[in-house]
């Protein structure tokens, strides 16, 4: 892996869409909160931590290839726009594969929008492949929860913020549906010290 992939991607993202850059670093921070429990419960080992961090900070790298208009619009996306936005996991995967990132990081990026139940319909469908359950790579299942939680509590031009308490409740409720139930439980437990609003 080329040593400066992370600063290069983050540098491009900073110029393109600062909200995505902030999101990447917040997801990495939420992963940091989870790491003690993930290692304690032997879900990951110490040696996995650097690759999990890299996966978290790069998970939306494919958004570099999404048009500025789509990233910044204040409108709900139309069907065709949504289709284009939902290409970002595969675009990120292909781009980082060309830079020789290892497969465990690549697969986390490719599958971070899949759903535990494999549902590909509804408001939050799993994509790109409809992979489900333990077929979703572990790092992707960890990132999914942190990613969704940050999306809930953060301001976006097209939606309001959800209070932390309500967002935690939703993460719990979506265990076994959107998320790996065990990982969603660990996330909620790891957040016990997180400042409530
Ligand atoms: Fe994403």
PDB file of N, CA and C in Angstrom, residues 29-128:
ATOM      1  N   UNK A  29     -13.429   8.128  15.007  1.00  0.00           N
ATOM      2  CA  UNK A  29     -13.476   8.341  16.466  1.00  0.00           C
ATOM      3  C   UNK A  29     -14.461   7.384  17.145  1.00  0.00           C
ATOM      4  N   UNK A  30     -15.614   7.153  16.508  1.00  0.00           N
ATOM      5  CA  UNK A  30     -16.572   6.204  17.096  1.00  0.00           C
ATOM      6  C   UNK A  30     -15.981   4.791  17.116  1.00  0.00           C
ATOM      7  N   UNK A  31     -15.227   4.461  16.071  1.00  0.00           N
ATOM      8  CA  UNK A  31     -14.564   3.144  16.043  1.00  0.00           C
ATOM      9  C   UNK A  31     -13.571   3.066  17.215  1.00  0.00           C
ATOM     10  N   UNK A  32     -12.875   4.165  17.470  1.00  0.00           N
ATOM     11  CA  UNK A  32     -11.937   4.194  18.605  1.00  0.00           C
ATOM     12  C   UNK A  32     -12.641   3.882  19.916  1.00  0.00           C
ATOM     13  N   UNK A  33     -13.856   4.431  20.074  1.00  0.00           N
ATOM     14  CA  UNK A  33     -14.619   4.157  21.299  1.00  0.00           C
ATOM     15  C   UNK A  33     -14.969   2.671  21.405  1.00  0.00           C
ATOM     16  N   UNK A  34     -15.159   2.022  20.254  1.00  0.00           N
ATOM     17  CA  UNK A  34     -15.568   0.609  20.261  1.00  0.00           C
ATOM     18  C   UNK A  34     -14.397  -0.345  20.456  1.00  0.00           C
ATOM     19  N   UNK A  35     -13.196   0.093  20.105  1.00  0.00           N
ATOM     20  CA  UNK A  35     -12.048  -0.821  20.063  1.00  0.00           C
ATOM     21  C   UNK A  35     -11.794  -1.567  21.381  1.00  0.00           C
ATOM     22  N   UNK A  36     -11.875  -0.905  22.555  1.00  0.00           N
ATOM     23  CA  UNK A  36     -11.642  -1.682  23.786  1.00  0.00           C
ATOM     24  C   UNK A  36     -12.578  -2.888  23.907  1.00  0.00           C
ATOM     25  N   UNK A  37     -13.863  -2.689  23.640  1.00  0.00           N
ATOM     26  CA  UNK A  37     -14.804  -3.822  23.756  1.00  0.00           C
ATOM     27  C   UNK A  37     -14.619  -4.832  22.624  1.00  0.00           C
ATOM     28  N   UNK A  38     -14.305  -4.346  21.445  1.00  0.00           N
ATOM     29  CA  UNK A  38     -14.105  -5.267  20.314  1.00  0.00           C
ATOM     30  C   UNK A  38     -12.920  -6.201  20.572  1.00  0.00           C
ATOM     31  N   UNK A  39     -11.881  -5.655  21.202  1.00  0.00           N
ATOM     32  CA  UNK A  39     -10.707  -6.506  21.487  1.00  0.00           C
ATOM     33  C   UNK A  39     -10.978  -7.396  22.712  1.00  0.00           C
ATOM     34  N   UNK A  40     -11.595  -6.786  23.759  1.00  0.00           N
ATOM     35  CA  UNK A  40     -11.931  -7.575  24.964  1.00  0.00           C
ATOM     36  C   UNK A  40     -12.734  -8.818  24.617  1.00  0.00           C
ATOM     37  N   UNK A  41     -13.677  -8.649  23.693  1.00  0.00           N
ATOM     38  CA  UNK A  41     -14.571  -9.765  23.349  1.00  0.00           C
ATOM     39  C   UNK A  41     -14.020 -10.594  22.184  1.00  0.00           C
ATOM     40  N   UNK A  42     -12.761 -10.343  21.857  1.00  0.00           N
ATOM     41  CA  UNK A  42     -12.075 -11.113  20.800  1.00  0.00           C
ATOM     42  C   UNK A  42     -12.756 -11.049  19.435  1.00  0.00           C
ATOM     43  N   UNK A  43     -13.433  -9.952  19.165  1.00  0.00           N
ATOM     44  CA  UNK A  43     -14.029  -9.793  17.833  1.00  0.00           C
ATOM     45  C   UNK A  43     -12.941  -9.346  16.860  1.00  0.00           C
ATOM     46  N   UNK A  44     -12.064  -8.500  17.347  1.00  0.00           N
ATOM     47  CA  UNK A  44     -10.863  -8.168  16.573  1.00  0.00           C
ATOM     48  C   UNK A  44      -9.658  -8.398  17.489  1.00  0.00           C
ATOM     49  N   UNK A  45      -8.487  -8.510  16.875  1.00  0.00           N
ATOM     50  CA  UNK A  45      -7.275  -8.603  17.688  1.00  0.00           C
ATOM     51  C   UNK A  45      -6.508  -7.289  17.553  1.00  0.00           C
ATOM     52  N   UNK A  46      -5.538  -7.092  18.432  1.00  0.00           N
ATOM     53  CA  UNK A  46      -4.736  -5.857  18.416  1.00  0.00           C
ATOM     54  C   UNK A  46      -4.162  -5.588  17.021  1.00  0.00           C
ATOM     55  N   UNK A  47      -3.768  -6.660  16.352  1.00  0.00           N
ATOM     56  CA  UNK A  47      -3.107  -6.458  15.061  1.00  0.00           C
ATOM     57  C   UNK A  47      -4.081  -5.996  13.963  1.00  0.00           C
ATOM     58  N   UNK A  48      -5.390  -6.129  14.219  1.00  0.00           N
ATOM     59  CA  UNK A  48      -6.397  -5.660  13.250  1.00  0.00           C
ATOM     60  C   UNK A  48      -6.603  -4.143  13.313  1.00  0.00           C
ATOM     61  N   UNK A  49      -6.186  -3.540  14.433  1.00  0.00           N
ATOM     62  CA  UNK A  49      -6.580  -2.143  14.684  1.00  0.00           C
ATOM     63  C   UNK A  49      -6.118  -1.178  13.572  1.00  0.00           C
ATOM     64  N   UNK A  50      -4.846  -1.237  13.129  1.00  0.00           N
ATOM     65  CA  UNK A  50      -4.452  -0.281  12.083  1.00  0.00           C
ATOM     66  C   UNK A  50      -5.293  -0.402  10.805  1.00  0.00           C
ATOM     67  N   UNK A  51      -5.593  -1.639  10.388  1.00  0.00           N
ATOM     68  CA  UNK A  51      -6.392  -1.797   9.165  1.00  0.00           C
ATOM     69  C   UNK A  51      -7.849  -1.364   9.379  1.00  0.00           C
ATOM     70  N   UNK A  52      -8.360  -1.562  10.592  1.00  0.00           N
ATOM     71  CA  UNK A  52      -9.723  -1.091  10.880  1.00  0.00           C
ATOM     72  C   UNK A  52      -9.763   0.443  10.822  1.00  0.00           C
ATOM     73  N   UNK A  53      -8.741   1.089  11.390  1.00  0.00           N
ATOM     74  CA  UNK A  53      -8.658   2.547  11.317  1.00  0.00           C
ATOM     75  C   UNK A  53      -8.611   3.027   9.862  1.00  0.00           C
ATOM     76  N   UNK A  54      -7.755   2.363   9.091  1.00  0.00           N
ATOM     77  CA  UNK A  54      -7.620   2.780   7.682  1.00  0.00           C
ATOM     78  C   UNK A  54      -8.947   2.601   6.945  1.00  0.00           C
ATOM     79  N   UNK A  55      -9.626   1.480   7.215  1.00  0.00           N
ATOM     80  CA  UNK A  55     -10.928   1.241   6.574  1.00  0.00           C
ATOM     81  C   UNK A  55     -11.925   2.335   6.953  1.00  0.00           C
ATOM     82  N   UNK A  56     -11.906   2.718   8.234  1.00  0.00           N
ATOM     83  CA  UNK A  56     -12.863   3.731   8.699  1.00  0.00           C
ATOM     84  C   UNK A  56     -12.588   5.085   8.048  1.00  0.00           C
ATOM     85  N   UNK A  57     -11.331   5.473   8.003  1.00  0.00           N
ATOM     86  CA  UNK A  57     -11.011   6.819   7.496  1.00  0.00           C
ATOM     87  C   UNK A  57     -11.185   6.896   5.979  1.00  0.00           C
ATOM     88  N   UNK A  58     -11.138   5.729   5.313  1.00  0.00           N
ATOM     89  CA  UNK A  58     -11.274   5.728   3.846  1.00  0.00           C
ATOM     90  C   UNK A  58     -12.629   5.206   3.368  1.00  0.00           C
ATOM     91  N   UNK A  59     -13.560   4.908   4.291  1.00  0.00           N
ATOM     92  CA  UNK A  59     -14.737   4.147   3.842  1.00  0.00           C
ATOM     93  C   UNK A  59     -15.552   4.864   2.769  1.00  0.00           C
ATOM     94  N   UNK A  60     -15.553   6.197   2.801  1.00  0.00           N
ATOM     95  CA  UNK A  60     -16.303   6.946   1.782  1.00  0.00           C
ATOM     96  C   UNK A  60     -15.386   7.550   0.711  1.00  0.00           C
ATOM     97  N   UNK A  61     -14.194   6.978   0.540  1.00  0.00           N
ATOM     98  CA  UNK A  61     -13.248   7.530  -0.455  1.00  0.00           C
ATOM     99  C   UNK A  61     -13.888   7.629  -1.840  1.00  0.00           C
ATOM    100  N   UNK A  62     -14.805   6.716  -2.145  1.00  0.00           N
ATOM    101  CA  UNK A  62     -15.454   6.723  -3.460  1.00  0.00           C
ATOM    102  C   UNK A  62     -16.270   7.978  -3.720  1.00  0.00           C
ATOM    103  N   UNK A  63     -16.567   8.741  -2.667  1.00  0.00           N
ATOM    104  CA  UNK A  63     -17.340   9.981  -2.871  1.00  0.00           C
ATOM    105  C   UNK A  63     -16.523  11.029  -3.621  1.00  0.00           C
ATOM    106  N   UNK A  64     -15.220  10.824  -3.714  1.00  0.00           N
ATOM    107  CA  UNK A  64     -14.381  11.690  -4.546  1.00  0.00           C
ATOM    108  C   UNK A  64     -14.911  11.698  -5.984  1.00  0.00           C
ATOM    109  N   UNK A  65     -15.515  10.575  -6.383  1.00  0.00           N
ATOM    110  CA  UNK A  65     -15.956  10.439  -7.774  1.00  0.00           C
ATOM    111  C   UNK A  65     -17.438  10.781  -7.960  1.00  0.00           C
ATOM    112  N   UNK A  66     -18.099  11.181  -6.882  1.00  0.00           N
ATOM    113  CA  UNK A  66     -19.510  11.583  -6.977  1.00  0.00           C
ATOM    114  C   UNK A  66     -19.536  13.087  -7.281  1.00  0.00           C
ATOM    115  N   UNK A  67     -20.476  13.517  -8.125  1.00  0.00           N
ATOM    116  CA  UNK A  67     -20.460  14.934  -8.527  1.00  0.00           C
ATOM    117  C   UNK A  67     -20.702  15.855  -7.325  1.00  0.00           C
ATOM    118  N   UNK A  68     -20.075  17.028  -7.371  1.00  0.00           N
ATOM    119  CA  UNK A  68     -20.216  18.015  -6.296  1.00  0.00           C
ATOM    120  C   UNK A  68     -21.690  18.349  -6.063  1.00  0.00           C
ATOM    121  N   UNK A  69     -22.420  18.433  -7.155  1.00  0.00           N
ATOM    122  CA  UNK A  69     -23.835  18.783  -7.059  1.00  0.00           C
ATOM    123  C   UNK A  69     -24.583  17.786  -6.162  1.00  0.00           C
ATOM    124  N   UNK A  70     -24.325  16.508  -6.372  1.00  0.00           N
ATOM    125  CA  UNK A  70     -25.018  15.479  -5.575  1.00  0.00           C
ATOM    126  C   UNK A  70     -24.574  15.510  -4.117  1.00  0.00           C
ATOM    127  N   UNK A  71     -23.290  15.765  -3.899  1.00  0.00           N
ATOM    128  CA  UNK A  71     -22.799  15.768  -2.516  1.00  0.00           C
ATOM    129  C   UNK A  71     -23.364  16.945  -1.729  1.00  0.00           C
ATOM    130  N   UNK A  72     -23.631  18.051  -2.421  1.00  0.00           N
ATOM    131  CA  UNK A  72     -23.991  19.268  -1.689  1.00  0.00           C
ATOM    132  C   UNK A  72     -25.453  19.680  -1.810  1.00  0.00           C
ATOM    133  N   UNK A  73     -26.219  18.943  -2.582  1.00  0.00           N
ATOM    134  CA  UNK A  73     -27.601  19.361  -2.789  1.00  0.00           C
ATOM    135  C   UNK A  73     -28.396  19.371  -1.474  1.00  0.00           C
ATOM    136  N   UNK A  74     -29.342  20.297  -1.400  1.00  0.00           N
ATOM    137  CA  UNK A  74     -30.199  20.356  -0.212  1.00  0.00           C
ATOM    138  C   UNK A  74     -31.498  19.589  -0.456  1.00  0.00           C
ATOM    139  N   UNK A  75     -31.637  19.053  -1.666  1.00  0.00           N
ATOM    140  CA  UNK A  75     -32.863  18.343  -2.016  1.00  0.00           C
ATOM    141  C   UNK A  75     -32.664  16.841  -1.769  1.00  0.00           C
ATOM    142  N   UNK A  76     -33.770  16.135  -1.499  1.00  0.00           N
ATOM    143  CA  UNK A  76     -33.693  14.664  -1.488  1.00  0.00           C
ATOM    144  C   UNK A  76     -33.309  14.223  -2.894  1.00  0.00           C
ATOM    145  N   UNK A  77     -32.439  13.229  -2.996  1.00  0.00           N
ATOM    146  CA  UNK A  77     -31.961  12.812  -4.313  1.00  0.00           C
ATOM    147  C   UNK A  77     -33.061  12.106  -5.106  1.00  0.00           C
ATOM    148  N   UNK A  78     -33.076  12.369  -6.405  1.00  0.00           N
ATOM    149  CA  UNK A  78     -33.971  11.651  -7.311  1.00  0.00           C
ATOM    150  C   UNK A  78     -33.403  10.252  -7.525  1.00  0.00           C
ATOM    151  N   UNK A  79     -34.241   9.387  -8.109  1.00  0.00           N
ATOM    152  CA  UNK A  79     -33.839   7.983  -8.251  1.00  0.00           C
ATOM    153  C   UNK A  79     -32.495   7.804  -8.964  1.00  0.00           C
ATOM    154  N   UNK A  80     -32.330   8.510 -10.078  1.00  0.00           N
ATOM    155  CA  UNK A  80     -31.098   8.371 -10.868  1.00  0.00           C
ATOM    156  C   UNK A  80     -29.892   8.920 -10.097  1.00  0.00           C
ATOM    157  N   UNK A  81     -30.125  10.029  -9.371  1.00  0.00           N
ATOM    158  CA  UNK A  81     -29.057  10.622  -8.553  1.00  0.00           C
ATOM    159  C   UNK A  81     -28.668   9.670  -7.426  1.00  0.00           C
ATOM    160  N   UNK A  82     -29.673   9.048  -6.832  1.00  0.00           N
ATOM    161  CA  UNK A  82     -29.427   8.106  -5.749  1.00  0.00           C
ATOM    162  C   UNK A  82     -28.600   6.926  -6.256  1.00  0.00           C
ATOM    163  N   UNK A  83     -28.934   6.474  -7.470  1.00  0.00           N
ATOM    164  CA  UNK A  83     -28.196   5.356  -8.062  1.00  0.00           C
ATOM    165  C   UNK A  83     -26.708   5.721  -8.201  1.00  0.00           C
ATOM    166  N   UNK A  84     -26.487   6.953  -8.658  1.00  0.00           N
ATOM    167  CA  UNK A  84     -25.113   7.414  -8.829  1.00  0.00           C
ATOM    168  C   UNK A  84     -24.393   7.537  -7.477  1.00  0.00           C
ATOM    169  N   UNK A  85     -25.085   8.085  -6.482  1.00  0.00           N
ATOM    170  CA  UNK A  85     -24.503   8.205  -5.137  1.00  0.00           C
ATOM    171  C   UNK A  85     -24.142   6.826  -4.582  1.00  0.00           C
ATOM    172  N   UNK A  86     -25.018   5.855  -4.866  1.00  0.00           N
ATOM    173  CA  UNK A  86     -24.813   4.510  -4.301  1.00  0.00           C
ATOM    174  C   UNK A  86     -23.717   3.716  -5.012  1.00  0.00           C
ATOM    175  N   UNK A  87     -23.100   4.339  -5.994  1.00  0.00           N
ATOM    176  CA  UNK A  87     -21.936   3.695  -6.612  1.00  0.00           C
ATOM    177  C   UNK A  87     -20.666   3.938  -5.802  1.00  0.00           C
ATOM    178  N   UNK A  88     -20.745   4.813  -4.755  1.00  0.00           N
ATOM    179  CA  UNK A  88     -19.487   5.208  -4.104  1.00  0.00           C
ATOM    180  C   UNK A  88     -18.728   4.056  -3.429  1.00  0.00           C
ATOM    181  N   UNK A  89     -19.411   3.030  -2.875  1.00  0.00           N
ATOM    182  CA  UNK A  89     -18.597   1.949  -2.280  1.00  0.00           C
ATOM    183  C   UNK A  89     -17.746   1.211  -3.331  1.00  0.00           C
ATOM    184  N   UNK A  90     -18.352   0.941  -4.496  1.00  0.00           N
ATOM    185  CA  UNK A  90     -17.624   0.208  -5.533  1.00  0.00           C
ATOM    186  C   UNK A  90     -16.550   1.100  -6.169  1.00  0.00           C
ATOM    187  N   UNK A  91     -16.881   2.376  -6.323  1.00  0.00           N
ATOM    188  CA  UNK A  91     -15.878   3.291  -6.883  1.00  0.00           C
ATOM    189  C   UNK A  91     -14.670   3.421  -5.956  1.00  0.00           C
ATOM    190  N   UNK A  92     -14.949   3.520  -4.669  1.00  0.00           N
ATOM    191  CA  UNK A  92     -13.859   3.595  -3.688  1.00  0.00           C
ATOM    192  C   UNK A  92     -13.036   2.320  -3.713  1.00  0.00           C
ATOM    193  N   UNK A  93     -13.737   1.182  -3.787  1.00  0.00           N
ATOM    194  CA  UNK A  93     -13.065  -0.118  -3.832  1.00  0.00           C
ATOM    195  C   UNK A  93     -12.131  -0.199  -5.048  1.00  0.00           C
ATOM    196  N   UNK A  94     -12.661   0.150  -6.229  1.00  0.00           N
ATOM    197  CA  UNK A  94     -11.850   0.047  -7.456  1.00  0.00           C
ATOM    198  C   UNK A  94     -10.650   0.979  -7.417  1.00  0.00           C
ATOM    199  N   UNK A  95     -10.896   2.199  -6.934  1.00  0.00           N
ATOM    200  CA  UNK A  95      -9.817   3.192  -6.871  1.00  0.00           C
ATOM    201  C   UNK A  95      -8.708   2.715  -5.926  1.00  0.00           C
ATOM    202  N   UNK A  96      -9.095   2.256  -4.739  1.00  0.00           N
ATOM    203  CA  UNK A  96      -8.083   1.869  -3.750  1.00  0.00           C
ATOM    204  C   UNK A  96      -7.426   0.531  -4.109  1.00  0.00           C
ATOM    205  N   UNK A  97      -8.148  -0.293  -4.848  1.00  0.00           N
ATOM    206  CA  UNK A  97      -7.552  -1.546  -5.337  1.00  0.00           C
ATOM    207  C   UNK A  97      -6.407  -1.220  -6.305  1.00  0.00           C
ATOM    208  N   UNK A  98      -6.627  -0.186  -7.104  1.00  0.00           N
ATOM    209  CA  UNK A  98      -5.572   0.204  -8.062  1.00  0.00           C
ATOM    210  C   UNK A  98      -4.339   0.735  -7.323  1.00  0.00           C
ATOM    211  N   UNK A  99      -4.514   1.106  -6.057  1.00  0.00           N
ATOM    212  CA  UNK A  99      -3.377   1.584  -5.259  1.00  0.00           C
ATOM    213  C   UNK A  99      -2.842   0.473  -4.338  1.00  0.00           C
ATOM    214  N   UNK A 100      -3.334  -0.748  -4.615  1.00  0.00           N
ATOM    215  CA  UNK A 100      -2.819  -1.937  -3.905  1.00  0.00           C
ATOM    216  C   UNK A 100      -3.117  -1.973  -2.416  1.00  0.00           C
ATOM    217  N   UNK A 101      -4.265  -1.450  -1.995  1.00  0.00           N
ATOM    218  CA  UNK A 101      -4.633  -1.624  -0.585  1.00  0.00           C
ATOM    219  C   UNK A 101      -4.991  -3.094  -0.347  1.00  0.00           C
ATOM    220  N   UNK A 102      -4.782  -3.587   0.870  1.00  0.00           N
ATOM    221  CA  UNK A 102      -5.084  -4.995   1.119  1.00  0.00           C
ATOM    222  C   UNK A 102      -6.587  -5.289   1.075  1.00  0.00           C
ATOM    223  N   UNK A 103      -6.900  -6.549   0.815  1.00  0.00           N
ATOM    224  CA  UNK A 103      -8.288  -6.961   0.579  1.00  0.00           C
ATOM    225  C   UNK A 103      -9.200  -6.717   1.790  1.00  0.00           C
ATOM    226  N   UNK A 104      -8.681  -6.863   3.015  1.00  0.00           N
ATOM    227  CA  UNK A 104      -9.570  -6.661   4.175  1.00  0.00           C
ATOM    228  C   UNK A 104     -10.052  -5.207   4.255  1.00  0.00           C
ATOM    229  N   UNK A 105      -9.206  -4.254   3.842  1.00  0.00           N
ATOM    230  CA  UNK A 105      -9.615  -2.848   3.826  1.00  0.00           C
ATOM    231  C   UNK A 105     -10.549  -2.598   2.636  1.00  0.00           C
ATOM    232  N   UNK A 106     -10.184  -3.155   1.489  1.00  0.00           N
ATOM    233  CA  UNK A 106     -11.008  -2.969   0.281  1.00  0.00           C
ATOM    234  C   UNK A 106     -12.429  -3.487   0.488  1.00  0.00           C
ATOM    235  N   UNK A 107     -12.548  -4.667   1.122  1.00  0.00           N
ATOM    236  CA  UNK A 107     -13.886  -5.247   1.271  1.00  0.00           C
ATOM    237  C   UNK A 107     -14.707  -4.475   2.302  1.00  0.00           C
ATOM    238  N   UNK A 108     -14.049  -3.873   3.282  1.00  0.00           N
ATOM    239  CA  UNK A 108     -14.782  -3.029   4.241  1.00  0.00           C
ATOM    240  C   UNK A 108     -15.403  -1.845   3.508  1.00  0.00           C
ATOM    241  N   UNK A 109     -14.649  -1.299   2.575  1.00  0.00           N
ATOM    242  CA  UNK A 109     -15.115  -0.129   1.820  1.00  0.00           C
ATOM    243  C   UNK A 109     -16.251  -0.515   0.865  1.00  0.00           C
ATOM    244  N   UNK A 110     -16.073  -1.653   0.220  1.00  0.00           N
ATOM    245  CA  UNK A 110     -17.075  -2.072  -0.763  1.00  0.00           C
ATOM    246  C   UNK A 110     -18.424  -2.413  -0.117  1.00  0.00           C
ATOM    247  N   UNK A 111     -18.380  -2.984   1.099  1.00  0.00           N
ATOM    248  CA  UNK A 111     -19.615  -3.520   1.686  1.00  0.00           C
ATOM    249  C   UNK A 111     -20.150  -2.711   2.875  1.00  0.00           C
ATOM    250  N   UNK A 112     -19.687  -1.473   3.057  1.00  0.00           N
ATOM    251  CA  UNK A 112     -20.123  -0.751   4.261  1.00  0.00           C
ATOM    252  C   UNK A 112     -21.574  -0.282   4.208  1.00  0.00           C
ATOM    253  N   UNK A 113     -22.246  -0.447   3.067  1.00  0.00           N
ATOM    254  CA  UNK A 113     -23.673  -0.092   3.012  1.00  0.00           C
ATOM    255  C   UNK A 113     -24.580  -1.307   2.847  1.00  0.00           C
ATOM    256  N   UNK A 114     -24.044  -2.493   3.084  1.00  0.00           N
ATOM    257  CA  UNK A 114     -24.919  -3.671   3.059  1.00  0.00           C
ATOM    258  C   UNK A 114     -25.729  -3.708   4.352  1.00  0.00           C
ATOM    259  N   UNK A 115     -26.741  -4.558   4.383  1.00  0.00           N
ATOM    260  CA  UNK A 115     -27.569  -4.715   5.587  1.00  0.00           C
ATOM    261  C   UNK A 115     -27.447  -6.136   6.115  1.00  0.00           C
ATOM    262  N   UNK A 116     -27.476  -6.250   7.419  1.00  0.00           N
ATOM    263  CA  UNK A 116     -27.407  -7.560   8.069  1.00  0.00           C
ATOM    264  C   UNK A 116     -28.493  -8.494   7.529  1.00  0.00           C
ATOM    265  N   UNK A 117     -29.725  -7.947   7.336  1.00  0.00           N
ATOM    266  CA  UNK A 117     -30.830  -8.798   6.861  1.00  0.00           C
ATOM    267  C   UNK A 117     -30.849  -8.934   5.336  1.00  0.00           C
ATOM    268  N   UNK A 118     -29.940  -8.283   4.651  1.00  0.00           N
ATOM    269  CA  UNK A 118     -29.833  -8.414   3.197  1.00  0.00           C
ATOM    270  C   UNK A 118     -30.935  -7.726   2.413  1.00  0.00           C
ATOM    271  N   UNK A 119     -31.807  -6.982   3.127  1.00  0.00           N
ATOM    272  CA  UNK A 119     -32.922  -6.324   2.443  1.00  0.00           C
ATOM    273  C   UNK A 119     -32.424  -5.267   1.454  1.00  0.00           C
ATOM    274  N   UNK A 120     -32.867  -5.376   0.216  1.00  0.00           N
ATOM    275  CA  UNK A 120     -32.444  -4.397  -0.793  1.00  0.00           C
ATOM    276  C   UNK A 120     -33.574  -3.457  -1.192  1.00  0.00           C
ATOM    277  N   UNK A 121     -34.658  -3.457  -0.407  1.00  0.00           N
ATOM    278  CA  UNK A 121     -35.768  -2.556  -0.690  1.00  0.00           C
ATOM    279  C   UNK A 121     -35.920  -1.557   0.444  1.00  0.00           C
ATOM    280  N   UNK A 122     -36.912  -0.707   0.353  1.00  0.00           N
ATOM    281  CA  UNK A 122     -37.200   0.236   1.431  1.00  0.00           C
ATOM    282  C   UNK A 122     -36.317   1.466   1.386  1.00  0.00           C
ATOM    283  N   UNK A 123     -36.432   2.280   2.438  1.00  0.00           N
ATOM    284  CA  UNK A 123     -35.737   3.559   2.445  1.00  0.00           C
ATOM    285  C   UNK A 123     -34.223   3.394   2.602  1.00  0.00           C
ATOM    286  N   UNK A 124     -33.797   2.391   3.369  1.00  0.00           N
ATOM    287  CA  UNK A 124     -32.364   2.148   3.562  1.00  0.00           C
ATOM    288  C   UNK A 124     -31.987   0.750   3.080  1.00  0.00           C
ATOM    289  N   UNK A 125     -31.968   0.562   1.772  1.00  0.00           N
ATOM    290  CA  UNK A 125     -31.646  -0.760   1.238  1.00  0.00           C
ATOM    291  C   UNK A 125     -30.163  -1.069   1.380  1.00  0.00           C
ATOM    292  N   UNK A 126     -29.837  -2.359   1.433  1.00  0.00           N
ATOM    293  CA  UNK A 126     -28.431  -2.748   1.415  1.00  0.00           C
ATOM    294  C   UNK A 126     -27.904  -2.692  -0.011  1.00  0.00           C
ATOM    295  N   UNK A 127     -26.711  -2.230  -0.188  1.00  0.00           N
ATOM    296  CA  UNK A 127     -26.082  -2.208  -1.515  1.00  0.00           C
ATOM    297  C   UNK A 127     -24.569  -2.282  -1.320  1.00  0.00           C
ATOM    298  N   UNK A 128     -23.779  -2.671  -2.322  1.00  0.00           N
ATOM    299  CA  UNK A 128     -24.121  -2.844  -3.735  1.00  0.00           C
ATOM    300  C   UNK A 128     -24.636  -4.246  -4.109  1.00  0.00           C
TER     301      UNK A 128
END
